[in-house]
C-alpha cells in the first residue's frame, strides 16, 4: 500500500506555525488597545497607586504582546490579559501584594450616590477598605464585583477553584462592609503621613 | 418561620369564624412575609462602589506612556511585515521618556 494513512496521524500535517500573520498581529494589537482601560482599572484596584498601577499595566501589555503566540484565539481575551497582569503583580512581590491605599485623584471625586438610594458611597473610603483586605480577596472582589467577570473566569485568572473565588468574594465583601460601616477613628490609617481628609470632611458637611 | 406560621393560621382559627373573618385575620398578619417574599432588588452598595471605582479609572484618558508602548508594538509589526528582523524593534515596557 503506497497510499498514506487516511486519517488522524497524517505525517504531512504542517508544524504549528510559530509566527503569526500580520493580520493576526493587528487583531491582537487592537484587542490590547481595547483592553487598556479595563486593565488600568484592574491594576489600580489591585495596587491602589496610580503610577504603580500604570507601570504594572504597561508591563503587562508588553508581556502580553511578547506572549501573543500563547493566546488561544477566540478565548476570553480580557481574562487572559488580566491573568498576565496579576501574575506579574504577584511575581514582583509588588509590595507583597500590599496596596498603597490612597489615590489622591480618586479621593478628590469621592462621594458617589446610588440611584434610588439615600446613602452615598465614599469611594476613597472604599479604597482604603480594599487596602486592608488580603490581596486575593481584593482581587476576587475587583474581578467579580467590578469588572463583571464570571466566577469561572475569575477562577481561571486566579488559578484556584470556583468555590474558592466565591468564598473570597463573600469574605472580602463582609470585611469591606464592616470597614465602611465602622467608626472612622477605629480604622488603621494605612498611610499615616497623609492626613485623612475628604471622607471626614464630607461627613462633617 | 413560615412553616409554623401557616400552621398557626390553619389551627388557631375556630371553625365558627366566617370565611371572610378567616381571610381578614390571615391577611392582616403579614409578619411571616419577610421570610419568603422576595424583596425588591436593593442596589448593593459594595458592588455599586466597586463598579464605580473601576469605571472611574477606566474612563480616564489613556496616558501617553501607553500610546508610546503601542507605537513600539506598531513599529515591531511593520518591521516584521517589511521583512526586517523583528528583533530590530523590541517592545518593552518602562522605556518611558523621562
PDB file of N, CA, C and O in Angstrom, chain A residues 76-147:
ATOM      1  N   UNK A  76     -11.323  34.010  25.997  1.00  0.00           N
ATOM      2  CA  UNK A  76     -11.619  35.290  26.628  1.00  0.00           C
ATOM      3  C   UNK A  76     -10.348  36.144  26.747  1.00  0.00           C
ATOM      4  O   UNK A  76      -9.478  35.865  27.573  1.00  0.00           O
ATOM      5  N   UNK A  77     -10.278  37.161  25.917  1.00  0.00           N
ATOM      6  CA  UNK A  77      -9.042  37.942  25.850  1.00  0.00           C
ATOM      7  C   UNK A  77      -8.761  38.684  27.147  1.00  0.00           C
ATOM      8  O   UNK A  77      -7.638  38.700  27.650  1.00  0.00           O
ATOM      9  N   UNK A  78      -9.792  39.318  27.671  1.00  0.00           N
ATOM     10  CA  UNK A  78      -9.591  40.147  28.858  1.00  0.00           C
ATOM     11  C   UNK A  78      -9.124  39.282  30.031  1.00  0.00           C
ATOM     12  O   UNK A  78      -8.237  39.677  30.791  1.00  0.00           O
ATOM     13  N   UNK A  79      -9.710  38.106  30.153  1.00  0.00           N
ATOM     14  CA  UNK A  79      -9.308  37.207  31.235  1.00  0.00           C
ATOM     15  C   UNK A  79      -7.845  36.803  31.068  1.00  0.00           C
ATOM     16  O   UNK A  79      -7.075  36.759  32.035  1.00  0.00           O
ATOM     17  N   UNK A  80      -7.456  36.518  29.858  1.00  0.00           N
ATOM     18  CA  UNK A  80      -6.064  36.139  29.563  1.00  0.00           C
ATOM     19  C   UNK A  80      -5.126  37.273  29.953  1.00  0.00           C
ATOM     20  O   UNK A  80      -4.088  37.061  30.576  1.00  0.00           O
ATOM     21  N   UNK A  81      -5.517  38.485  29.615  1.00  0.00           N
ATOM     22  CA  UNK A  81      -4.683  39.652  29.888  1.00  0.00           C
ATOM     23  C   UNK A  81      -4.623  39.954  31.397  1.00  0.00           C
ATOM     24  O   UNK A  81      -3.547  40.245  31.937  1.00  0.00           O
ATOM     25  N   UNK A  82      -5.762  39.872  32.047  1.00  0.00           N
ATOM     26  CA  UNK A  82      -5.802  40.099  33.489  1.00  0.00           C
ATOM     27  C   UNK A  82      -4.906  39.111  34.222  1.00  0.00           C
ATOM     28  O   UNK A  82      -4.266  39.435  35.206  1.00  0.00           O
ATOM     29  N   UNK A  83      -4.910  37.891  33.709  1.00  0.00           N
ATOM     30  CA  UNK A  83      -4.106  36.865  34.349  1.00  0.00           C
ATOM     31  C   UNK A  83      -2.624  37.219  34.266  1.00  0.00           C
ATOM     32  O   UNK A  83      -1.859  37.041  35.212  1.00  0.00           O
ATOM     33  N   UNK A  84      -2.214  37.726  33.118  1.00  0.00           N
ATOM     34  CA  UNK A  84      -0.819  38.145  32.969  1.00  0.00           C
ATOM     35  C   UNK A  84      -0.500  39.251  33.963  1.00  0.00           C
ATOM     36  O   UNK A  84       0.530  39.244  34.629  1.00  0.00           O
ATOM     37  N   UNK A  85      -1.414  40.192  34.075  1.00  0.00           N
ATOM     38  CA  UNK A  85      -1.159  41.315  34.983  1.00  0.00           C
ATOM     39  C   UNK A  85      -1.063  40.860  36.433  1.00  0.00           C
ATOM     40  O   UNK A  85      -0.125  41.226  37.136  1.00  0.00           O
ATOM     41  N   UNK A  86      -2.012  40.039  36.852  1.00  0.00           N
ATOM     42  CA  UNK A  86      -1.980  39.676  38.272  1.00  0.00           C
ATOM     43  C   UNK A  86      -0.800  38.759  38.576  1.00  0.00           C
ATOM     44  O   UNK A  86      -0.183  38.862  39.631  1.00  0.00           O
ATOM     45  N   UNK A  87      -0.446  37.873  37.648  1.00  0.00           N
ATOM     46  CA  UNK A  87       0.739  37.044  37.869  1.00  0.00           C
ATOM     47  C   UNK A  87       1.988  37.901  37.970  1.00  0.00           C
ATOM     48  O   UNK A  87       2.861  37.667  38.807  1.00  0.00           O
ATOM     49  N   UNK A  88       2.065  38.898  37.122  1.00  0.00           N
ATOM     50  CA  UNK A  88       3.200  39.807  37.151  1.00  0.00           C
ATOM     51  C   UNK A  88       3.239  40.565  38.480  1.00  0.00           C
ATOM     52  O   UNK A  88       4.280  40.691  39.115  1.00  0.00           O
ATOM     53  N   UNK A  89       2.082  41.007  38.896  1.00  0.00           N
ATOM     54  CA  UNK A  89       1.961  41.749  40.151  1.00  0.00           C
ATOM     55  C   UNK A  89       2.459  40.911  41.318  1.00  0.00           C
ATOM     56  O   UNK A  89       3.259  41.361  42.143  1.00  0.00           O
ATOM     57  N   UNK A  90       2.020  39.659  41.379  1.00  0.00           N
ATOM     58  CA  UNK A  90       2.430  38.820  42.497  1.00  0.00           C
ATOM     59  C   UNK A  90       3.880  38.387  42.371  1.00  0.00           C
ATOM     60  O   UNK A  90       4.583  38.273  43.363  1.00  0.00           O
ATOM     61  N   UNK A  91       4.325  38.146  41.140  1.00  0.00           N
ATOM     62  CA  UNK A  91       5.683  37.644  40.985  1.00  0.00           C
ATOM     63  C   UNK A  91       6.695  38.721  41.330  1.00  0.00           C
ATOM     64  O   UNK A  91       7.802  38.446  41.752  1.00  0.00           O
ATOM     65  N   UNK A  92       6.296  39.946  41.137  1.00  0.00           N
ATOM     66  CA  UNK A  92       7.155  41.042  41.520  1.00  0.00           C
ATOM     67  C   UNK A  92       7.204  41.182  43.020  1.00  0.00           C
ATOM     68  O   UNK A  92       7.945  42.000  43.540  1.00  0.00           O
ATOM     69  N   UNK A  93       6.353  40.403  43.698  1.00  0.00           N
ATOM     70  CA  UNK A  93       6.203  40.614  45.119  1.00  0.00           C
ATOM     71  C   UNK A  93       5.859  42.062  45.343  1.00  0.00           C
ATOM     72  O   UNK A  93       6.220  42.646  46.348  1.00  0.00           O
ATOM     73  N   UNK A  94       5.171  42.633  44.373  1.00  0.00           N
ATOM     74  CA  UNK A  94       4.830  44.058  44.436  1.00  0.00           C
ATOM     75  C   UNK A  94       4.372  44.382  45.833  1.00  0.00           C
ATOM     76  O   UNK A  94       3.210  44.203  46.173  1.00  0.00           O
ATOM     77  N   UNK A  95       5.254  44.830  46.589  1.00  0.00           N
ATOM     78  CA  UNK A  95       4.957  45.189  47.979  1.00  0.00           C
ATOM     79  C   UNK A  95       4.175  44.042  48.612  1.00  0.00           C
ATOM     80  O   UNK A  95       3.233  44.245  49.376  1.00  0.00           O
ATOM     81  N   UNK A  96       4.601  42.819  48.228  1.00  0.00           N
ATOM     82  CA  UNK A  96       3.985  41.614  48.784  1.00  0.00           C
ATOM     83  C   UNK A  96       2.463  41.687  48.738  1.00  0.00           C
ATOM     84  O   UNK A  96       1.772  41.382  49.699  1.00  0.00           O
ATOM     85  N   UNK A  97       1.952  42.128  47.599  1.00  0.00           N
ATOM     86  CA  UNK A  97       0.507  42.177  47.445  1.00  0.00           C
ATOM     87  C   UNK A  97      -0.128  43.283  48.246  1.00  0.00           C
ATOM     88  O   UNK A  97      -1.329  43.341  48.399  1.00  0.00           O
ATOM     89  N   UNK A  98       0.673  44.154  48.766  1.00  0.00           N
ATOM     90  CA  UNK A  98       0.089  45.239  49.552  1.00  0.00           C
ATOM     91  C   UNK A  98      -0.312  46.375  48.637  1.00  0.00           C
ATOM     92  O   UNK A  98       0.177  46.543  47.541  1.00  0.00           O
ATOM     93  N   UNK A  99      -1.160  47.155  49.164  1.00  0.00           N
ATOM     94  CA  UNK A  99      -1.760  48.182  48.341  1.00  0.00           C
ATOM     95  C   UNK A  99      -1.473  49.534  48.949  1.00  0.00           C
ATOM     96  O   UNK A  99      -1.393  49.699  50.154  1.00  0.00           O
ATOM     97  N   UNK A 100      -1.315  50.502  48.092  1.00  0.00           N
ATOM     98  CA  UNK A 100      -0.956  51.830  48.576  1.00  0.00           C
ATOM     99  C   UNK A 100      -2.133  52.532  49.248  1.00  0.00           C
ATOM    100  O   UNK A 100      -1.938  53.408  50.051  1.00  0.00           O
ATOM    101  N   UNK A 101      -3.313  52.116  48.925  1.00  0.00           N
ATOM    102  CA  UNK A 101      -4.494  52.529  49.688  1.00  0.00           C
ATOM    103  C   UNK A 101      -4.974  53.943  49.449  1.00  0.00           C
ATOM    104  O   UNK A 101      -6.061  54.301  49.845  1.00  0.00           O
ATOM    105  N   UNK A 102      -4.214  54.728  48.811  1.00  0.00           N
ATOM    106  CA  UNK A 102      -4.628  56.113  48.759  1.00  0.00           C
ATOM    107  C   UNK A 102      -4.347  56.684  47.391  1.00  0.00           C
ATOM    108  O   UNK A 102      -3.206  56.815  46.985  1.00  0.00           O
ATOM    109  N   UNK A 103      -5.374  56.977  46.703  1.00  0.00           N
ATOM    110  CA  UNK A 103      -5.229  57.544  45.387  1.00  0.00           C
ATOM    111  C   UNK A 103      -5.767  58.969  45.452  1.00  0.00           C
ATOM    112  O   UNK A 103      -6.960  59.197  45.530  1.00  0.00           O
ATOM    113  N   UNK A 104      -4.846  59.903  45.459  1.00  0.00           N
ATOM    114  CA  UNK A 104      -5.219  61.302  45.671  1.00  0.00           C
ATOM    115  C   UNK A 104      -6.325  61.749  44.723  1.00  0.00           C
ATOM    116  O   UNK A 104      -7.306  62.344  45.130  1.00  0.00           O
ATOM    117  N   UNK A 105      -6.125  61.446  43.468  1.00  0.00           N
ATOM    118  CA  UNK A 105      -7.060  61.971  42.482  1.00  0.00           C
ATOM    119  C   UNK A 105      -8.448  61.392  42.651  1.00  0.00           C
ATOM    120  O   UNK A 105      -9.448  62.090  42.544  1.00  0.00           O
ATOM    121  N   UNK A 106      -8.444  60.105  42.930  1.00  0.00           N
ATOM    122  CA  UNK A 106      -9.723  59.457  43.108  1.00  0.00           C
ATOM    123  C   UNK A 106     -10.401  60.005  44.352  1.00  0.00           C
ATOM    124  O   UNK A 106     -11.616  60.167  44.400  1.00  0.00           O
ATOM    125  N   UNK A 107      -9.600  60.307  45.337  1.00  0.00           N
ATOM    126  CA  UNK A 107     -10.153  60.804  46.590  1.00  0.00           C
ATOM    127  C   UNK A 107     -10.829  62.152  46.396  1.00  0.00           C
ATOM    128  O   UNK A 107     -11.728  62.520  47.134  1.00  0.00           O
ATOM    129  N   UNK A 108     -10.404  62.876  45.390  1.00  0.00           N
ATOM    130  CA  UNK A 108     -10.992  64.189  45.153  1.00  0.00           C
ATOM    131  C   UNK A 108     -12.442  64.097  44.681  1.00  0.00           C
ATOM    132  O   UNK A 108     -13.262  64.924  44.998  1.00  0.00           O
ATOM    133  N   UNK A 109     -12.679  63.118  43.860  1.00  0.00           N
ATOM    134  CA  UNK A 109     -14.077  62.970  43.407  1.00  0.00           C
ATOM    135  C   UNK A 109     -14.644  61.739  44.072  1.00  0.00           C
ATOM    136  O   UNK A 109     -14.865  60.711  43.484  1.00  0.00           O
ATOM    137  N   UNK A 110     -14.899  61.925  45.328  1.00  0.00           N
ATOM    138  CA  UNK A 110     -15.009  60.727  46.131  1.00  0.00           C
ATOM    139  C   UNK A 110     -16.418  60.241  46.416  1.00  0.00           C
ATOM    140  O   UNK A 110     -16.677  59.057  46.418  1.00  0.00           O
ATOM    141  N   UNK A 111     -17.345  61.155  46.635  1.00  0.00           N
ATOM    142  CA  UNK A 111     -18.666  60.684  47.047  1.00  0.00           C
ATOM    143  C   UNK A 111     -19.525  60.349  45.839  1.00  0.00           C
ATOM    144  O   UNK A 111     -19.693  61.155  44.944  1.00  0.00           O
ATOM    145  N   UNK A 112     -20.035  59.170  45.809  1.00  0.00           N
ATOM    146  CA  UNK A 112     -20.990  58.861  44.749  1.00  0.00           C
ATOM    147  C   UNK A 112     -22.309  58.495  45.405  1.00  0.00           C
ATOM    148  O   UNK A 112     -22.347  57.928  46.473  1.00  0.00           O
ATOM    149  N   UNK A 113     -23.367  58.863  44.766  1.00  0.00           N
ATOM    150  CA  UNK A 113     -24.652  58.437  45.311  1.00  0.00           C
ATOM    151  C   UNK A 113     -25.242  57.407  44.382  1.00  0.00           C
ATOM    152  O   UNK A 113     -25.044  57.450  43.168  1.00  0.00           O
ATOM    153  N   UNK A 114     -25.923  56.473  44.979  1.00  0.00           N
ATOM    154  CA  UNK A 114     -26.507  55.412  44.187  1.00  0.00           C
ATOM    155  C   UNK A 114     -27.916  55.809  43.808  1.00  0.00           C
ATOM    156  O   UNK A 114     -28.663  56.290  44.635  1.00  0.00           O
ATOM    157  N   UNK A 115     -28.268  55.598  42.567  1.00  0.00           N
ATOM    158  CA  UNK A 115     -29.623  55.931  42.156  1.00  0.00           C
ATOM    159  C   UNK A 115     -30.628  55.132  42.983  1.00  0.00           C
ATOM    160  O   UNK A 115     -30.444  53.955  43.221  1.00  0.00           O
ATOM    161  N   UNK A 116     -31.671  55.806  43.432  1.00  0.00           N
ATOM    162  CA  UNK A 116     -32.705  55.121  44.184  1.00  0.00           C
ATOM    163  C   UNK A 116     -32.299  54.741  45.581  1.00  0.00           C
ATOM    164  O   UNK A 116     -32.911  53.908  46.213  1.00  0.00           O
ATOM    165  N   UNK A 117     -31.260  55.333  46.070  1.00  0.00           N
ATOM    166  CA  UNK A 117     -30.830  55.016  47.421  1.00  0.00           C
ATOM    167  C   UNK A 117     -30.334  56.275  48.096  1.00  0.00           C
ATOM    168  O   UNK A 117     -29.639  57.086  47.482  1.00  0.00           O
ATOM    169  N   UNK A 118     -30.709  56.446  49.344  1.00  0.00           N
ATOM    170  CA  UNK A 118     -30.317  57.653  50.039  1.00  0.00           C
ATOM    171  C   UNK A 118     -28.826  57.706  50.325  1.00  0.00           C
ATOM    172  O   UNK A 118     -28.211  58.754  50.283  1.00  0.00           O
ATOM    173  N   UNK A 119     -28.260  56.553  50.564  1.00  0.00           N
ATOM    174  CA  UNK A 119     -26.878  56.532  51.016  1.00  0.00           C
ATOM    175  C   UNK A 119     -25.912  56.872  49.889  1.00  0.00           C
ATOM    176  O   UNK A 119     -26.173  56.613  48.727  1.00  0.00           O
ATOM    177  N   UNK A 120     -24.843  57.465  50.255  1.00  0.00           N
ATOM    178  CA  UNK A 120     -23.784  57.710  49.296  1.00  0.00           C
ATOM    179  C   UNK A 120     -22.593  56.847  49.690  1.00  0.00           C
ATOM    180  O   UNK A 120     -22.417  56.496  50.844  1.00  0.00           O
ATOM    181  N   UNK A 121     -21.844  56.504  48.689  1.00  0.00           N
ATOM    182  CA  UNK A 121     -20.664  55.693  48.962  1.00  0.00           C
ATOM    183  C   UNK A 121     -19.436  56.564  48.806  1.00  0.00           C
ATOM    184  O   UNK A 121     -19.336  57.347  47.860  1.00  0.00           O
ATOM    185  N   UNK A 122     -18.574  56.433  49.745  1.00  0.00           N
ATOM    186  CA  UNK A 122     -17.349  57.197  49.696  1.00  0.00           C
ATOM    187  C   UNK A 122     -16.281  56.321  49.029  1.00  0.00           C
ATOM    188  O   UNK A 122     -15.809  55.348  49.601  1.00  0.00           O
ATOM    189  N   UNK A 123     -15.939  56.694  47.804  1.00  0.00           N
ATOM    190  CA  UNK A 123     -15.013  55.854  47.043  1.00  0.00           C
ATOM    191  C   UNK A 123     -13.646  55.758  47.701  1.00  0.00           C
ATOM    192  O   UNK A 123     -13.016  54.708  47.694  1.00  0.00           O
ATOM    193  N   UNK A 124     -13.201  56.877  48.247  1.00  0.00           N
ATOM    194  CA  UNK A 124     -11.889  56.851  48.881  1.00  0.00           C
ATOM    195  C   UNK A 124     -11.915  55.926  50.099  1.00  0.00           C
ATOM    196  O   UNK A 124     -10.963  55.191  50.364  1.00  0.00           O
ATOM    197  N   UNK A 125     -13.039  55.964  50.782  1.00  0.00           N
ATOM    198  CA  UNK A 125     -13.224  55.090  51.926  1.00  0.00           C
ATOM    199  C   UNK A 125     -13.179  53.633  51.481  1.00  0.00           C
ATOM    200  O   UNK A 125     -12.556  52.781  52.112  1.00  0.00           O
ATOM    201  N   UNK A 126     -13.839  53.378  50.385  1.00  0.00           N
ATOM    202  CA  UNK A 126     -13.866  52.023  49.869  1.00  0.00           C
ATOM    203  C   UNK A 126     -12.457  51.571  49.466  1.00  0.00           C
ATOM    204  O   UNK A 126     -12.058  50.440  49.702  1.00  0.00           O
ATOM    205  N   UNK A 127     -11.713  52.496  48.886  1.00  0.00           N
ATOM    206  CA  UNK A 127     -10.334  52.156  48.525  1.00  0.00           C
ATOM    207  C   UNK A 127      -9.498  51.819  49.741  1.00  0.00           C
ATOM    208  O   UNK A 127      -8.701  50.896  49.729  1.00  0.00           O
ATOM    209  N   UNK A 128      -9.692  52.608  50.783  1.00  0.00           N
ATOM    210  CA  UNK A 128      -8.946  52.308  51.999  1.00  0.00           C
ATOM    211  C   UNK A 128      -9.357  50.966  52.572  1.00  0.00           C
ATOM    212  O   UNK A 128      -8.548  50.218  53.086  1.00  0.00           O
ATOM    213  N   UNK A 129     -10.647  50.691  52.444  1.00  0.00           N
ATOM    214  CA  UNK A 129     -11.126  49.399  52.914  1.00  0.00           C
ATOM    215  C   UNK A 129     -10.522  48.264  52.104  1.00  0.00           C
ATOM    216  O   UNK A 129     -10.064  47.262  52.650  1.00  0.00           O
ATOM    217  N   UNK A 130     -10.473  48.444  50.803  1.00  0.00           N
ATOM    218  CA  UNK A 130      -9.872  47.428  49.930  1.00  0.00           C
ATOM    219  C   UNK A 130      -8.433  47.152  50.324  1.00  0.00           C
ATOM    220  O   UNK A 130      -7.965  46.024  50.298  1.00  0.00           O
ATOM    221  N   UNK A 131      -7.750  48.222  50.701  1.00  0.00           N
ATOM    222  CA  UNK A 131      -6.334  48.092  51.029  1.00  0.00           C
ATOM    223  C   UNK A 131      -6.112  47.255  52.280  1.00  0.00           C
ATOM    224  O   UNK A 131      -5.027  46.707  52.476  1.00  0.00           O
ATOM    225  N   UNK A 132      -7.141  47.165  53.120  1.00  0.00           N
ATOM    226  CA  UNK A 132      -6.960  46.372  54.331  1.00  0.00           C
ATOM    227  C   UNK A 132      -7.198  44.886  54.074  1.00  0.00           C
ATOM    228  O   UNK A 132      -6.910  44.061  54.923  1.00  0.00           O
ATOM    229  N   UNK A 133      -7.696  44.547  52.911  1.00  0.00           N
ATOM    230  CA  UNK A 133      -8.006  43.146  52.620  1.00  0.00           C
ATOM    231  C   UNK A 133      -6.764  42.399  52.161  1.00  0.00           C
ATOM    232  O   UNK A 133      -5.862  42.987  51.580  1.00  0.00           O
ATOM    233  N   UNK A 134      -6.762  41.095  52.399  1.00  0.00           N
ATOM    234  CA  UNK A 134      -5.722  40.268  51.775  1.00  0.00           C
ATOM    235  C   UNK A 134      -5.832  40.398  50.254  1.00  0.00           C
ATOM    236  O   UNK A 134      -6.942  40.525  49.725  1.00  0.00           O
ATOM    237  N   UNK A 135      -4.685  40.352  49.580  1.00  0.00           N
ATOM    238  CA  UNK A 135      -4.661  40.607  48.141  1.00  0.00           C
ATOM    239  C   UNK A 135      -5.619  39.705  47.375  1.00  0.00           C
ATOM    240  O   UNK A 135      -6.248  40.143  46.416  1.00  0.00           O
ATOM    241  N   UNK A 136      -5.729  38.449  47.798  1.00  0.00           N
ATOM    242  CA  UNK A 136      -6.548  37.543  46.982  1.00  0.00           C
ATOM    243  C   UNK A 136      -8.037  37.872  47.122  1.00  0.00           C
ATOM    244  O   UNK A 136      -8.808  37.643  46.197  1.00  0.00           O
ATOM    245  N   UNK A 137      -8.428  38.431  48.258  1.00  0.00           N
ATOM    246  CA  UNK A 137      -9.826  38.850  48.393  1.00  0.00           C
ATOM    247  C   UNK A 137     -10.081  40.116  47.580  1.00  0.00           C
ATOM    248  O   UNK A 137     -11.122  40.271  46.943  1.00  0.00           O
ATOM    249  N   UNK A 138      -9.108  40.996  47.619  1.00  0.00           N
ATOM    250  CA  UNK A 138      -9.234  42.241  46.846  1.00  0.00           C
ATOM    251  C   UNK A 138      -9.368  41.912  45.366  1.00  0.00           C
ATOM    252  O   UNK A 138     -10.223  42.443  44.656  1.00  0.00           O
ATOM    253  N   UNK A 139      -8.498  41.032  44.937  1.00  0.00           N
ATOM    254  CA  UNK A 139      -8.512  40.627  43.534  1.00  0.00           C
ATOM    255  C   UNK A 139      -9.857  40.020  43.140  1.00  0.00           C
ATOM    256  O   UNK A 139     -10.437  40.361  42.098  1.00  0.00           O
ATOM    257  N   UNK A 140     -10.376  39.138  43.992  1.00  0.00           N
ATOM    258  CA  UNK A 140     -11.647  38.479  43.687  1.00  0.00           C
ATOM    259  C   UNK A 140     -12.779  39.503  43.628  1.00  0.00           C
ATOM    260  O   UNK A 140     -13.616  39.469  42.726  1.00  0.00           O
ATOM    261  N   UNK A 141     -12.795  40.417  44.585  1.00  0.00           N
ATOM    262  CA  UNK A 141     -13.835  41.447  44.588  1.00  0.00           C
ATOM    263  C   UNK A 141     -13.763  42.300  43.335  1.00  0.00           C
ATOM    264  O   UNK A 141     -14.777  42.636  42.724  1.00  0.00           O
ATOM    265  N   UNK A 142     -12.558  42.667  42.946  1.00  0.00           N
ATOM    266  CA  UNK A 142     -12.400  43.518  41.775  1.00  0.00           C
ATOM    267  C   UNK A 142     -12.851  42.804  40.513  1.00  0.00           C
ATOM    268  O   UNK A 142     -13.551  43.377  39.678  1.00  0.00           O
ATOM    269  N   UNK A 143     -12.438  41.558  40.390  1.00  0.00           N
ATOM    270  CA  UNK A 143     -12.733  40.843  39.155  1.00  0.00           C
ATOM    271  C   UNK A 143     -14.211  40.486  39.051  1.00  0.00           C
ATOM    272  O   UNK A 143     -14.818  40.602  37.988  1.00  0.00           O
ATOM    273  N   UNK A 144     -14.794  40.070  40.162  1.00  0.00           N
ATOM    274  CA  UNK A 144     -16.203  39.679  40.126  1.00  0.00           C
ATOM    275  C   UNK A 144     -17.098  40.903  40.243  1.00  0.00           C
ATOM    276  O   UNK A 144     -17.991  41.130  39.426  1.00  0.00           O
ATOM    277  N   UNK A 145     -16.832  41.706  41.271  1.00  0.00           N
ATOM    278  CA  UNK A 145     -17.743  42.793  41.575  1.00  0.00           C
ATOM    279  C   UNK A 145     -17.603  43.981  40.651  1.00  0.00           C
ATOM    280  O   UNK A 145     -18.579  44.630  40.311  1.00  0.00           O
ATOM    281  N   UNK A 146     -16.374  44.261  40.255  1.00  0.00           N
ATOM    282  CA  UNK A 146     -16.156  45.484  39.499  1.00  0.00           C
ATOM    283  C   UNK A 146     -16.066  45.242  38.000  1.00  0.00           C
ATOM    284  O   UNK A 146     -16.688  45.939  37.218  1.00  0.00           O
ATOM    285  N   UNK A 147     -15.295  44.255  37.598  1.00  0.00           N
ATOM    286  CA  UNK A 147     -15.107  44.099  36.161  1.00  0.00           C
ATOM    287  C   UNK A 147     -16.165  43.174  35.572  1.00  0.00           C
ATOM    288  O   UNK A 147     -16.280  43.053  34.359  1.00  0.00           O
TER     289      UNK A 147
END
